[in-house]
């Protein structure tokens, strides 16, 4: 029988564990991690109509799967966005979550603006 091995998360691997003091002797750091996993957002942004926000599925177990092929440049762009969200905003988001959120934004825009949506303009253009 195969045994599942429990591995540390990325937050555990990249958090500071030792902090240097003025006399340069290591002291165990007792700080909150700077990066946190992003929970499913339920709040509607200020100024947005309640019906204009189409929520993504967030961090749940997904039963359906869809394969999407992307170019190397598109994959690099997605990874760059993910790392920027982590660095600049402290948001730990995986690529799947990032794509689901982007999809929710595009579908909400299509629903709200119809023929004038950004998706229609890009597909026609």
Tab-separated table of C-alpha atoms in Angstrom:
chain	number	residue	atom	x	y	z
A	1	UNK	CA	0.000	0.000	0.000
A	2	UNK	CA	1.372	3.400	-1.004
A	3	UNK	CA	1.893	5.858	1.810
A	4	UNK	CA	1.208	9.573	1.275
A	5	UNK	CA	4.072	11.788	2.254
A	6	UNK	CA	3.261	15.154	3.804
A	7	UNK	CA	5.388	17.892	2.247
A	8	UNK	CA	5.812	21.487	3.442
A	9	UNK	CA	3.894	24.231	1.648
A	10	UNK	CA	5.567	27.012	-0.328
A	11	UNK	CA	4.844	29.418	2.550
A	12	UNK	CA	6.762	27.119	4.911
A	13	UNK	CA	9.706	26.872	2.525
A	14	UNK	CA	10.076	30.595	1.815
A	15	UNK	CA	9.333	32.171	5.189
A	16	UNK	CA	12.197	33.710	7.189
A	17	UNK	CA	13.283	31.436	10.003
A	18	UNK	CA	16.253	33.346	11.387
A	19	UNK	CA	16.640	37.053	11.910
A	20	UNK	CA	20.002	38.778	12.432
A	21	UNK	CA	20.276	41.136	15.403
A	22	UNK	CA	22.593	44.132	15.709
A	23	UNK	CA	25.357	41.973	17.178
A	24	UNK	CA	24.816	39.580	14.204
A	25	UNK	CA	23.807	36.634	16.355
A	26	UNK	CA	20.931	34.628	14.863
A	27	UNK	CA	17.622	34.904	16.689
A	28	UNK	CA	14.561	32.855	15.789
A	29	UNK	CA	12.081	35.054	13.971
A	30	UNK	CA	8.631	35.250	15.504
A	31	UNK	CA	6.669	37.037	12.813
A	32	UNK	CA	3.561	36.446	10.794
A	33	UNK	CA	4.244	35.208	7.266
A	34	UNK	CA	4.183	38.066	4.746
A	35	UNK	CA	2.300	35.986	2.183
A	36	UNK	CA	-1.082	34.463	2.842
A	37	UNK	CA	-3.254	32.159	0.803
A	38	UNK	CA	-6.133	34.007	-0.793
A	39	UNK	CA	-9.564	32.919	0.448
A	40	UNK	CA	-12.597	33.023	-1.823
A	41	UNK	CA	-13.699	36.642	-2.132
A	42	UNK	CA	-17.345	37.330	-1.397
A	43	UNK	CA	-17.363	41.114	-1.038
A	44	UNK	CA	-18.429	43.328	-3.928
A	45	UNK	CA	-15.887	46.068	-4.698
A	46	UNK	CA	-16.934	49.648	-3.912
A	47	UNK	CA	-18.722	51.328	-6.769
A	48	UNK	CA	-19.571	48.046	-8.513
A	49	UNK	CA	-23.130	46.974	-9.092
A	50	UNK	CA	-24.006	43.812	-7.188
A	51	UNK	CA	-24.943	41.978	-10.392
A	52	UNK	CA	-21.693	42.909	-12.175
A	53	UNK	CA	-19.516	40.690	-9.979
A	54	UNK	CA	-19.335	37.108	-11.141
A	55	UNK	CA	-17.555	35.133	-8.425
A	56	UNK	CA	-14.968	32.523	-9.336
A	57	UNK	CA	-15.099	29.136	-7.672
A	58	UNK	CA	-12.110	30.008	-5.487
A	59	UNK	CA	-10.359	27.412	-3.351
A	60	UNK	CA	-12.671	24.433	-3.530
A	61	UNK	CA	-12.347	20.898	-4.812
A	62	UNK	CA	-13.086	21.022	-8.525
A	63	UNK	CA	-14.833	18.036	-10.093
A	64	UNK	CA	-14.516	19.159	-13.695
A	65	UNK	CA	-11.314	19.502	-15.675
A	66	UNK	CA	-10.503	21.408	-18.843
A	67	UNK	CA	-7.172	21.351	-20.630
A	68	UNK	CA	-6.009	24.621	-22.154
A	69	UNK	CA	-2.913	24.889	-24.294
A	70	UNK	CA	-0.921	28.111	-24.044
A	71	UNK	CA	2.241	29.370	-25.690
A	72	UNK	CA	5.488	29.541	-23.760
A	73	UNK	CA	5.159	33.340	-23.613
A	74	UNK	CA	1.606	33.131	-22.235
A	75	UNK	CA	2.746	30.692	-19.547
A	76	UNK	CA	5.599	33.001	-18.601
A	77	UNK	CA	3.128	35.914	-18.418
A	78	UNK	CA	0.815	33.925	-16.125
A	79	UNK	CA	3.723	32.920	-13.903
A	80	UNK	CA	4.989	36.522	-13.844
A	81	UNK	CA	1.534	37.756	-12.782
A	82	UNK	CA	1.375	35.090	-10.058
A	83	UNK	CA	4.777	36.078	-8.702
A	84	UNK	CA	3.925	39.798	-8.893
A	85	UNK	CA	0.739	39.178	-6.880
A	86	UNK	CA	2.841	37.386	-4.274
A	87	UNK	CA	5.632	39.982	-4.178
A	88	UNK	CA	3.636	43.208	-4.420
A	89	UNK	CA	0.382	42.238	-2.699
A	90	UNK	CA	1.248	39.265	-0.480
A	91	UNK	CA	-1.257	37.044	-2.313
A	92	UNK	CA	-0.350	33.363	-2.654
A	93	UNK	CA	-2.310	32.328	-5.743
A	94	UNK	CA	-1.733	29.257	-7.890
A	95	UNK	CA	-2.010	29.409	-11.684
A	96	UNK	CA	-5.391	27.670	-11.679
A	97	UNK	CA	-6.857	30.218	-9.261
A	98	UNK	CA	-5.414	33.056	-11.301
A	99	UNK	CA	-6.990	31.688	-14.508
A	100	UNK	CA	-10.364	31.063	-12.784
A	101	UNK	CA	-10.432	34.655	-11.473
A	102	UNK	CA	-9.526	36.047	-14.909
A	103	UNK	CA	-12.246	33.895	-16.482
A	104	UNK	CA	-14.801	35.175	-13.954
A	105	UNK	CA	-13.854	38.782	-14.798
A	106	UNK	CA	-14.160	38.205	-18.555
A	107	UNK	CA	-17.502	36.381	-18.252
A	108	UNK	CA	-18.922	39.095	-15.983
A	109	UNK	CA	-17.844	41.736	-18.500
A	110	UNK	CA	-19.493	39.765	-21.325
A	111	UNK	CA	-22.681	39.382	-19.297
A	112	UNK	CA	-22.780	43.053	-18.367
A	113	UNK	CA	-21.726	44.672	-21.661
A	114	UNK	CA	-22.753	42.069	-24.266
A	115	UNK	CA	-21.658	43.161	-27.746
A	116	UNK	CA	-19.539	45.958	-26.232
A	117	UNK	CA	-17.558	43.591	-23.988
A	118	UNK	CA	-13.790	43.376	-24.159
A	119	UNK	CA	-14.029	39.663	-25.074
A	120	UNK	CA	-16.166	40.377	-28.167
A	121	UNK	CA	-13.851	43.219	-29.240
A	122	UNK	CA	-10.757	41.010	-28.920
A	123	UNK	CA	-12.328	38.017	-30.676
A	124	UNK	CA	-13.528	40.167	-33.568
A	125	UNK	CA	-10.383	42.245	-33.737
